[in-house]
Amino acid sequence: MHPSSDAVKSLRRTLLATATVFLAACSNDPAKQSAGVDSPSANPKLQSGMVVTANPLATRAGAQVLRRGGSAVDAAVAIESVLSLVEPQSSGFGGGGFLMHFDASSGSLQAYDGREVAPAGVDADLFLDEDGEVLGFLEAKNSGLSIGVPGVVAMLALAQSEHGTLRWDSLFDDAISLAENGFVASPRLRSFFEKYGLRLIPSTQEEGPMDAYEYFFDDAGEFRERLFNPAYAETLRLISQDPANLYRGDLAESMVASAQHLPRAGTLSLEDIAAYQPRKLTPICVDYRGIDYCGPPPPSSWIAVGMTLEILENLPFPGEDRMQSWAMFTEAQRMAYADRDHFIADDTAVPVPLTGLLNGDYLRQRAELISLDSAAPTYEPGDPWSFETAQVRPEFGKDTTDDQPGTTHFVVVDNNGNVVSMTATVESIFGSARMAGGMFLNNELTDFARDPRDEDGKLVANHPAPRKRPRSSMSPTIALRKDGSFHMATGSPGGNSIIAYTAKSIVGMADWNLSPQEAIDLPNVVARGDVIRVEQSRASEAMLAAMRAFGFNVRESAGENSGLSVILAHGDGVLEGGVDPRREGTVEIVPPPGER
């Protein structure tokens, strides 16, 4: 039975924390996939939905789409169109992303790849200056060199054409209204300028295009109290008429002009933009504790999440001692990161040993290197090629990639039980700091290794190349029970730390029997390499002491700013949401039509 109206009202007052609603077996009528839906109340199987995003305005936009009878993908379009405006430091229509989708009626699970693509004019030395020296990160970021072809609009259009129930052109009303009528910049958006000043965007013509400065600051140099973006409203109108309008005509020309603007002009061309194609891919899945956890294949790094879980299954984890369990979780991460950094890249451009990396014997061998008594000094990449049938063994150099945080994540369950878990990005804060059509254009190409060769002169797997997708840490996750029903969805922003944050949320719920909120609230531990970053504000003194006693080189970090969004479906059909208190996210329930 459904919760009472009073119960629903009470639960909705707790949107900033967690929420529970009833979810029964659902169906989605294929006949409604084109021009809209009938009244949702006509479908007796409709149940409550849930939206979890990093911004209250985006959560509201997604929930309103569900109230109109929209699908999870419909809500995702509305959510990302709003995030592009109100959270431009993290993601937007000038960037890319990955989307995982679960179709409740068919039980199918699909991965959609909207990762940006490098222009045809780049080469391995993209970020080397005329003397062969590697450009500094801000020099590379705030430039046309860093801009890849945006992919998120094309990806959303593909997913919505297959799983939408509302008209495409009806999904942008909230974002258009906010762009035209203005919105108050969130504390998080303002905080970046308070923390970094004007280093993030050009403030003089010599530094580059000043669109971003003029958007955020008035003539007196004061941050605007209310932001208006009529150019973005016009962009949304063009995209709402046809998503292909982003990839041709005035919008494409403005993106090219921005990318080719001095200084440090890039090679992005109209031909590059017109050639972009999103991809629908088969997800990678691992069985962990009898649940199938799934995420997108390369160039996503989700495989490292799966490897972390599989390594843990080969260890005495979880143990009775929580501190030893933290140690095992940390060591499993270190091993997964070592392999991920060395081997994972765009597998359409370089060979990647996906089969070997997830081979059970290989992972058992890797787990045997972990001591239960003390931390290893270091972990080198393994040899997954020995577990591949193909006789390919490329000799890539030691990875030099330094990917930066600047991403968003959200999850949606619609009134038919369909699920979206989506991570989107413009790469670093405000992307390239260049704008077109009111959008911030990505700096996604700095997700390649800026130094394309290691100390021995060998190309690393993730080096820049024409039409190549840079490696991504984005790891949107959906988990299914063995009967094919939805179990949970999770994911996070955070650069290369996404892998650690996402794995933590899974372990917290699967192994430590925590609620989504409790799992999110756990201290973040990021073990990429030999220095272990532990979230200072949430780790206890006992935990820090135990980690050091185990032999870890612990760095207490004030910057582990995850943005986890989680929905868990309990076995009795109850949904529970969790949102990361480290950011500005909210949870909203969308009751079935009869209870609204």
XYZ file of C-alpha atoms in Angstrom, residues 2-592:
591
model
C 1.062 3.582 -0.564
C 1.957 5.978 2.267
C -0.810 8.296 3.420
C -1.013 11.915 2.279
C 0.119 13.074 5.729
C 3.078 10.724 5.583
C 4.046 11.994 2.145
C 3.897 15.606 3.324
C 6.005 14.743 6.338
C 8.608 12.954 4.271
C 8.875 15.789 1.782
C 9.935 18.090 4.604
C 13.099 16.011 4.937
C 14.325 16.513 1.386
C 17.786 17.589 2.481
C 18.422 14.237 4.120
C 16.810 10.952 3.094
C 13.388 9.821 2.013
C 11.496 6.559 1.648
C 8.642 5.709 -0.640
C 6.952 2.573 -1.838
C 8.052 1.110 -5.203
C 6.267 -1.871 -6.702
C 6.705 -3.702 -10.009
C 6.317 -1.160 -12.793
C 5.921 -1.028 -16.569
C 6.525 1.514 -19.300
C 4.183 1.641 -22.289
C 6.179 1.756 -25.562
C 3.190 3.296 -27.304
C 3.810 6.494 -25.344
C 7.393 6.914 -26.489
C 6.842 9.506 -29.192
C 4.575 12.501 -28.771
C 3.787 12.450 -25.057
C 1.693 10.468 -22.583
C -1.863 10.102 -21.506
C -2.863 11.205 -18.029
C -0.549 9.340 -15.603
C -3.514 8.584 -13.358
C -4.814 6.251 -16.066
C -1.967 3.817 -15.303
C -2.691 1.903 -12.069
C 0.917 0.648 -11.899
C 2.423 4.097 -11.486
C 4.271 4.417 -8.166
C 6.307 7.068 -6.424
C 9.513 8.357 -7.987
C 12.588 10.045 -6.548
C 15.111 12.640 -7.711
C 18.523 13.315 -6.136
C 20.738 16.057 -7.587
C 23.484 18.422 -6.477
C 21.331 21.566 -6.670
C 17.796 22.308 -5.383
C 16.737 24.034 -8.611
C 17.801 21.019 -10.661
C 16.053 18.623 -8.272
C 12.866 20.646 -8.598
C 13.078 20.651 -12.405
C 13.486 16.874 -12.528
C 10.637 16.300 -10.070
C 8.309 18.531 -12.071
C 9.005 16.468 -15.198
C 8.106 13.295 -13.306
C 4.881 14.904 -12.086
C 3.932 15.508 -15.721
C 4.341 11.806 -16.447
C 7.883 12.025 -17.727
C 10.431 9.228 -17.647
C 13.731 9.143 -15.773
C 15.524 10.160 -18.973
C 13.093 13.028 -19.543
C 13.920 14.221 -16.035
C 17.652 13.865 -16.756
C 17.352 16.246 -19.728
C 15.597 18.847 -17.592
C 18.035 18.379 -14.710
C 21.163 18.786 -16.818
C 19.749 21.807 -18.661
C 19.312 23.507 -15.273
C 22.670 22.349 -13.863
C 24.353 23.805 -16.951
C 23.053 27.189 -15.794
C 23.157 27.081 -11.984
C 26.198 24.817 -11.481
C 28.442 25.881 -14.411
C 31.571 25.169 -12.406
C 30.758 21.468 -12.605
C 28.905 20.461 -15.775
C 26.848 21.727 -18.669
C 25.714 21.454 -22.245
C 29.213 22.534 -23.296
C 30.608 19.355 -21.735
C 30.056 15.608 -21.677
C 29.009 12.709 -19.502
C 27.995 9.088 -19.057
C 24.460 7.864 -18.395
C 23.376 4.483 -17.080
C 19.731 3.525 -17.725
C 17.614 0.712 -16.349
C 14.355 -0.057 -18.167
C 11.928 -1.570 -15.657
C 9.567 -3.050 -18.243
C 12.223 -4.985 -20.178
C 14.814 -5.376 -17.406
C 17.486 -4.065 -19.781
C 20.475 -2.039 -18.646
C 22.325 0.272 -21.004
C 25.282 2.657 -20.892
C 25.300 5.876 -22.920
C 28.612 7.545 -23.727
C 28.581 11.313 -24.232
C 32.301 11.784 -23.656
C 33.931 14.665 -25.510
C 36.120 13.905 -28.523
C 39.432 15.542 -29.422
C 39.522 17.577 -32.648
C 41.147 16.020 -35.685
C 43.939 18.597 -35.505
C 45.465 17.545 -32.181
C 48.497 15.336 -31.669
C 50.311 13.777 -28.730
C 52.194 17.021 -28.052
C 48.991 19.057 -27.628
C 50.016 20.564 -24.290
C 53.748 21.065 -24.945
C 55.053 24.578 -25.630
C 57.482 25.525 -28.383
C 60.374 24.425 -26.165
C 58.820 21.035 -25.521
C 57.901 21.907 -21.934
C 54.540 20.889 -20.475
C 52.086 23.758 -20.099
C 51.016 24.504 -16.549
C 47.535 23.303 -15.668
C 45.861 26.732 -15.638
C 47.557 27.674 -18.904
C 46.264 24.492 -20.515
C 42.829 24.706 -18.894
C 42.056 28.350 -19.728
C 42.674 27.923 -23.429
C 41.213 26.733 -26.691
C 43.648 23.818 -26.652
C 41.627 22.083 -23.948
C 38.200 22.165 -25.645
C 36.787 18.883 -26.951
C 33.583 18.437 -28.943
C 30.723 18.570 -26.377
C 28.802 15.309 -26.142
C 26.186 15.553 -23.394
C 23.375 16.987 -25.566
C 23.798 14.332 -28.247
C 23.938 11.605 -25.580
C 20.778 12.837 -23.846
C 18.990 13.139 -27.183
C 19.868 9.538 -28.051
C 18.724 8.226 -24.666
C 15.545 10.315 -24.710
C 14.640 9.139 -28.219
C 14.673 5.579 -26.864
C 13.303 6.051 -23.350
C 11.460 9.370 -23.258
C 7.720 9.694 -22.752
C 7.335 13.467 -23.070
C 8.095 15.663 -26.048
C 11.756 16.692 -26.238
C 10.818 20.348 -26.670
C 8.850 20.354 -23.387
C 11.853 19.558 -21.185
C 13.620 22.920 -21.057
C 11.010 25.262 -19.572
C 12.557 25.508 -16.102
C 16.041 26.217 -17.424
C 14.780 28.820 -19.916
C 12.789 30.577 -17.188
C 15.770 30.667 -14.824
C 18.080 31.939 -17.558
C 15.716 34.757 -18.541
C 14.336 35.744 -15.138
C 17.576 35.261 -13.277
C 18.651 33.198 -10.298
C 20.652 33.845 -7.175
C 24.086 32.272 -7.391
C 24.406 29.471 -4.871
C 26.912 29.728 -2.010
C 29.008 27.014 -3.617
C 29.198 28.876 -6.938
C 30.247 32.102 -5.187
C 32.752 30.246 -3.014
C 35.041 29.429 -5.934
C 35.738 33.111 -6.536
C 36.137 33.708 -2.804
C 38.689 30.900 -2.655
C 40.550 31.297 -5.948
C 39.837 34.898 -6.973
C 40.085 35.486 -10.717
C 42.599 32.744 -11.454
C 39.780 30.579 -12.817
C 38.653 32.925 -15.609
C 40.350 35.555 -17.809
C 39.850 39.104 -16.537
C 41.832 40.880 -19.240
C 41.842 40.602 -23.042
C 45.453 39.429 -22.931
C 44.397 36.388 -20.873
C 41.631 35.378 -23.259
C 37.914 35.907 -23.961
C 36.249 37.777 -21.091
C 32.709 36.385 -21.496
C 32.851 34.631 -18.128
C 34.140 37.708 -16.293
C 31.414 39.888 -17.791
C 28.808 37.275 -16.880
C 29.762 37.047 -13.213
C 31.014 40.580 -12.465
C 29.524 44.043 -12.969
C 31.317 47.171 -14.231
C 32.562 47.904 -10.709
C 34.146 44.462 -10.455
C 31.585 43.198 -7.941
C 30.107 39.703 -8.176
C 26.539 40.032 -9.442
C 23.866 39.301 -6.847
C 21.580 37.812 -9.492
C 22.722 36.135 -12.689
C 20.886 36.456 -16.003
C 21.810 34.454 -19.091
C 19.567 35.326 -22.082
C 22.141 33.825 -24.474
C 21.724 30.442 -22.786
C 17.927 30.782 -22.968
C 18.241 31.238 -26.733
C 20.605 28.244 -26.929
C 18.047 26.111 -25.113
C 15.314 27.194 -27.524
C 17.458 26.103 -30.453
C 18.310 22.785 -28.794
C 14.666 22.209 -27.863
C 13.703 22.571 -31.540
C 16.361 20.041 -32.553
C 19.344 18.793 -30.513
C 21.352 18.764 -33.742
C 21.282 22.569 -33.611
C 24.150 22.409 -31.117
C 26.285 20.728 -33.755
C 25.618 23.029 -36.708
C 24.837 26.631 -37.583
C 25.335 29.582 -35.240
C 25.982 27.541 -32.089
C 28.680 25.426 -33.719
C 30.264 28.525 -35.238
C 30.349 30.292 -31.882
C 32.012 27.275 -30.239
C 34.672 27.189 -32.952
C 35.287 30.937 -32.639
C 35.707 30.636 -28.872
C 38.090 27.676 -29.155
C 40.209 29.366 -31.831
C 40.482 32.643 -29.917
C 43.967 33.699 -28.815
C 45.906 33.078 -26.655
C 46.582 29.347 -26.925
C 44.081 28.808 -29.713
C 42.799 25.308 -30.321
C 41.993 23.514 -33.555
C 38.290 22.742 -32.949
C 36.480 22.995 -36.301
C 32.957 22.854 -37.674
C 33.848 19.478 -39.173
C 34.872 18.160 -35.751
C 31.585 19.262 -34.221
C 29.425 17.929 -37.061
C 31.151 14.525 -36.869
C 30.299 13.893 -33.204
C 28.315 10.734 -32.446
C 27.202 9.540 -29.004
C 27.445 5.830 -28.275
C 25.193 3.218 -26.670
C 27.355 0.554 -25.048
C 27.060 -2.677 -23.104
C 27.771 -1.969 -19.422
C 30.545 -3.662 -17.476
C 29.152 -5.633 -14.526
C 30.661 -7.452 -11.542
C 28.961 -9.727 -9.034
C 29.580 -8.422 -5.511
C 27.837 -10.049 -2.556
C 25.260 -11.560 -4.931
C 24.344 -8.223 -6.548
C 25.344 -7.153 -10.074
C 27.017 -3.720 -9.962
C 27.312 -2.136 -13.382
C 28.853 0.920 -15.000
C 30.045 2.219 -18.370
C 33.069 0.782 -20.186
C 36.079 2.877 -21.287
C 36.846 5.631 -21.659
C 35.043 5.649 -18.285
C 37.152 4.288 -15.439
C 34.222 2.438 -13.841
C 36.187 -0.783 -14.239
C 38.341 0.381 -11.300
C 35.223 0.471 -9.100
C 34.460 -3.097 -10.178
C 38.065 -4.208 -9.576
C 38.056 -2.704 -6.078
C 34.950 -4.702 -5.210
C 36.265 -7.931 -6.745
C 39.587 -7.634 -4.924
C 37.715 -7.155 -1.635
C 35.805 -10.389 -2.262
C 39.156 -12.163 -2.301
C 40.087 -10.753 1.125
C 38.688 -11.356 4.630
C 36.467 -8.337 4.204
C 34.629 -7.027 6.041
C 36.412 -8.138 9.157
C 35.179 -7.812 12.702
C 37.603 -4.927 13.192
C 36.307 -1.873 11.245
C 39.793 -0.340 11.204
C 41.270 -3.397 9.499
C 38.368 -3.245 7.046
C 39.326 0.353 6.220
C 42.866 -0.868 5.634
C 41.711 -3.610 3.244
C 39.455 -1.158 1.404
C 42.407 1.205 1.040
C 44.754 -1.487 -0.290
C 42.144 -2.715 -2.790
C 41.790 0.845 -4.052
C 45.536 1.284 -4.437
C 45.744 -1.846 -6.544
C 42.761 -0.913 -8.725
C 44.106 2.604 -9.277
C 47.534 1.248 -10.248
C 45.989 -0.844 -13.017
C 43.475 1.802 -14.037
C 46.110 4.505 -14.412
C 48.345 2.329 -16.555
C 45.873 0.499 -18.778
C 42.602 2.443 -19.128
C 42.107 4.809 -22.044
C 39.788 5.126 -25.036
C 39.627 1.517 -26.220
C 38.655 2.586 -29.744
C 42.073 4.251 -30.028
C 44.422 1.996 -28.014
C 44.238 -1.648 -26.868
C 42.786 -2.062 -23.362
C 42.831 -5.455 -21.537
C 39.263 -5.334 -20.214
C 38.854 -9.099 -20.079
C 42.121 -9.590 -18.236
C 41.482 -6.835 -15.710
C 38.240 -8.500 -14.608
C 39.461 -12.088 -14.893
C 38.830 -13.937 -11.627
C 42.262 -15.589 -11.542
C 43.980 -12.284 -12.235
C 42.110 -10.541 -9.420
C 42.863 -13.394 -7.010
C 46.548 -13.047 -7.850
C 46.361 -9.317 -7.224
C 44.558 -9.793 -3.910
C 47.259 -12.242 -2.756
C 49.738 -9.354 -2.794
C 47.824 -7.622 0.006
C 49.057 -8.244 3.533
C 46.599 -8.346 6.422
C 49.266 -6.974 8.741
C 50.789 -3.928 7.033
C 50.531 -1.700 3.989
C 52.678 -2.392 0.941
C 55.232 0.340 0.162
C 53.859 0.596 -3.375
C 51.857 -1.298 -5.996
C 52.912 -1.593 -9.602
C 50.488 -2.385 -12.429
C 49.862 -6.087 -12.933
C 49.889 -8.164 -16.123
C 46.265 -8.509 -17.250
C 47.432 -9.148 -20.807
C 48.375 -12.670 -19.707
C 44.658 -13.307 -19.213
C 43.642 -12.030 -22.670
C 43.103 -14.342 -25.621
C 44.414 -11.819 -28.155
C 48.180 -11.748 -28.602
C 48.408 -7.969 -28.180
C 50.818 -6.612 -25.608
C 51.383 -2.893 -26.137
C 54.193 -1.279 -24.171
C 52.769 1.943 -22.824
C 54.663 4.230 -20.507
C 53.915 4.975 -16.856
C 50.842 7.176 -16.650
C 51.293 10.929 -16.157
C 47.633 12.011 -16.187
C 46.486 14.499 -13.534
C 42.704 14.759 -13.940
C 41.006 17.498 -11.929
C 37.659 17.642 -10.061
C 34.778 19.592 -11.590
C 31.791 17.304 -12.141
C 28.187 16.576 -11.066
C 26.156 13.439 -10.440
C 22.437 12.734 -10.097
C 20.058 9.778 -9.876
C 16.380 9.477 -10.815
C 13.733 6.781 -10.396
C 10.547 7.600 -12.301
C 6.943 6.585 -11.603
C 7.352 3.455 -13.714
C 10.496 2.284 -11.920
C 12.931 3.265 -14.688
C 16.279 4.502 -13.391
C 18.963 6.961 -14.512
C 22.367 7.318 -12.907
C 24.268 10.083 -14.696
C 27.594 11.830 -14.200
C 28.367 14.932 -16.267
C 31.275 17.353 -16.405
C 33.068 20.286 -17.983
C 36.266 18.852 -16.368
C 37.767 21.521 -14.115
C 36.091 24.529 -12.462
C 34.249 26.465 -15.232
C 35.846 24.224 -17.839
C 38.012 26.134 -20.304
C 36.606 29.431 -18.904
C 35.468 30.174 -22.475
C 31.806 30.511 -23.352
C 29.593 30.104 -26.401
C 25.835 30.489 -26.504
C 25.792 31.240 -22.779
C 27.454 27.869 -22.022
C 30.846 27.182 -20.519
C 32.904 25.088 -22.903
C 34.753 22.126 -21.419
C 38.486 21.749 -20.834
C 38.092 17.999 -21.194
C 41.259 17.500 -23.212
C 43.307 18.150 -20.062
C 41.950 14.752 -18.985
C 44.540 13.406 -21.402
C 48.085 13.189 -20.076
C 49.469 16.695 -20.643
C 52.924 15.139 -20.642
C 52.286 12.375 -23.199
C 55.467 10.401 -22.466
C 56.986 8.930 -19.336
C 60.568 9.380 -18.154
C 61.723 6.717 -20.619
C 60.097 8.488 -23.565
C 57.265 5.957 -23.950
C 53.807 7.206 -24.868
C 51.290 6.638 -22.088
C 48.000 4.970 -22.996
C 45.992 8.135 -22.277
C 47.999 10.433 -24.578
C 46.167 12.978 -26.783
C 45.336 11.883 -30.318
C 42.949 12.947 -33.108
C 39.283 12.002 -32.552
C 40.222 10.195 -29.321
C 38.150 10.394 -26.141
C 40.130 11.301 -23.013
C 40.007 8.861 -20.128
C 37.323 9.729 -17.594
C 36.930 8.943 -13.899
C 33.124 9.322 -14.169
C 31.541 6.143 -12.801
C 27.728 6.253 -12.708
C 26.569 2.975 -11.216
C 23.364 0.935 -11.251
C 23.056 -2.340 -9.346
C 20.530 -5.109 -10.007
C 19.469 -8.133 -7.987
C 19.744 -11.591 -9.526
C 16.020 -11.542 -10.337
C 16.683 -8.496 -12.539
C 15.055 -5.943 -10.227
C 16.611 -2.594 -9.387
C 18.735 -2.549 -6.229
C 20.550 0.789 -6.113
C 22.118 3.670 -8.042
C 25.123 5.714 -6.998
C 27.936 7.908 -8.289
C 29.839 11.065 -7.504
C 31.816 13.986 -8.874
C 35.409 14.453 -7.785
C 37.973 13.892 -10.570
C 40.032 10.757 -10.135
C 38.642 10.460 -6.586
C 35.245 9.501 -8.072
C 36.359 5.864 -8.067
C 37.080 5.945 -4.331
C 33.917 7.860 -3.449
C 31.668 5.549 -5.456
C 33.274 2.370 -4.103
C 32.921 3.720 -0.552
C 29.186 4.233 -0.982
C 28.766 0.648 -2.223
C 30.872 -0.892 0.556
C 29.072 1.175 3.180
C 25.705 -0.219 2.166
C 26.684 -3.722 1.017
C 29.195 -4.622 3.732
C 28.548 -2.365 6.697
C 24.725 -2.397 6.426
C 24.499 1.389 6.412
C 21.715 3.496 4.976
C 22.528 5.525 1.859
C 22.932 8.646 3.989
C 25.155 6.904 6.505
C 27.330 5.494 3.707
C 27.674 8.926 2.109
C 28.564 10.467 5.475
C 31.510 8.087 6.001
C 34.916 9.764 5.754
C 36.336 9.755 2.259
C 39.545 7.764 1.778
C 41.316 8.117 -1.569
C 44.186 5.717 -2.214
C 45.595 6.586 -5.617
C 49.289 5.852 -5.214
C 51.402 5.744 -2.097
C 49.937 8.787 -0.302
C 46.520 8.067 1.244
C 44.240 11.084 1.464
C 41.792 10.853 4.391
C 39.018 13.386 4.938
C 40.154 15.280 7.987
C 36.793 16.635 9.119
C 35.082 13.220 9.235
C 37.814 10.778 10.206
C 38.224 10.095 13.909
C 41.594 10.343 15.628
C 41.360 6.597 16.216
C 40.880 5.945 12.500
C 43.808 8.191 11.519
C 46.032 6.525 14.129
C 45.033 3.038 12.979
C 45.744 3.897 9.331
C 49.185 5.182 10.227
C 49.858 2.177 12.435
C 49.057 -0.092 9.491
C 51.824 1.654 7.582
C 49.929 4.086 5.364
C 51.438 7.451 4.469
C 48.331 9.396 5.512
C 47.660 12.934 4.399
C 44.796 14.548 6.260
C 42.835 16.308 3.547
C 40.365 19.185 3.784
C 39.466 18.858 0.100
C 37.730 15.490 -0.298
C 34.581 17.181 -1.575
C 32.514 14.315 -2.944
C 28.989 14.847 -4.239
C 27.401 11.423 -3.923
C 23.763 10.957 -4.922
C 22.261 7.578 -4.028
C 18.930 5.754 -4.295
C 18.601 2.319 -2.671
C 15.625 -0.001 -3.226
C 15.082 -2.223 -0.203
C 13.913 -5.785 -0.707
C 10.400 -4.910 0.453
C 10.060 -2.278 -2.290
C 10.950 0.796 -0.223
C 13.173 3.416 -1.854
C 15.661 5.321 0.269
C 17.616 8.312 -0.980
C 20.791 9.920 0.264
C 22.534 13.147 -0.713
C 26.020 14.418 0.018
C 26.124 17.086 2.747
C 29.477 18.250 1.345
C 27.615 20.009 -1.477
C 24.176 21.561 -2.009
C 22.137 18.555 -3.070
C 18.543 17.680 -2.271
C 16.258 14.664 -2.457
C 12.666 14.984 -3.646
C 9.868 12.422 -3.731
C 7.304 12.426 -6.506
C 4.235 10.555 -5.175
C 1.955 8.688 -7.598
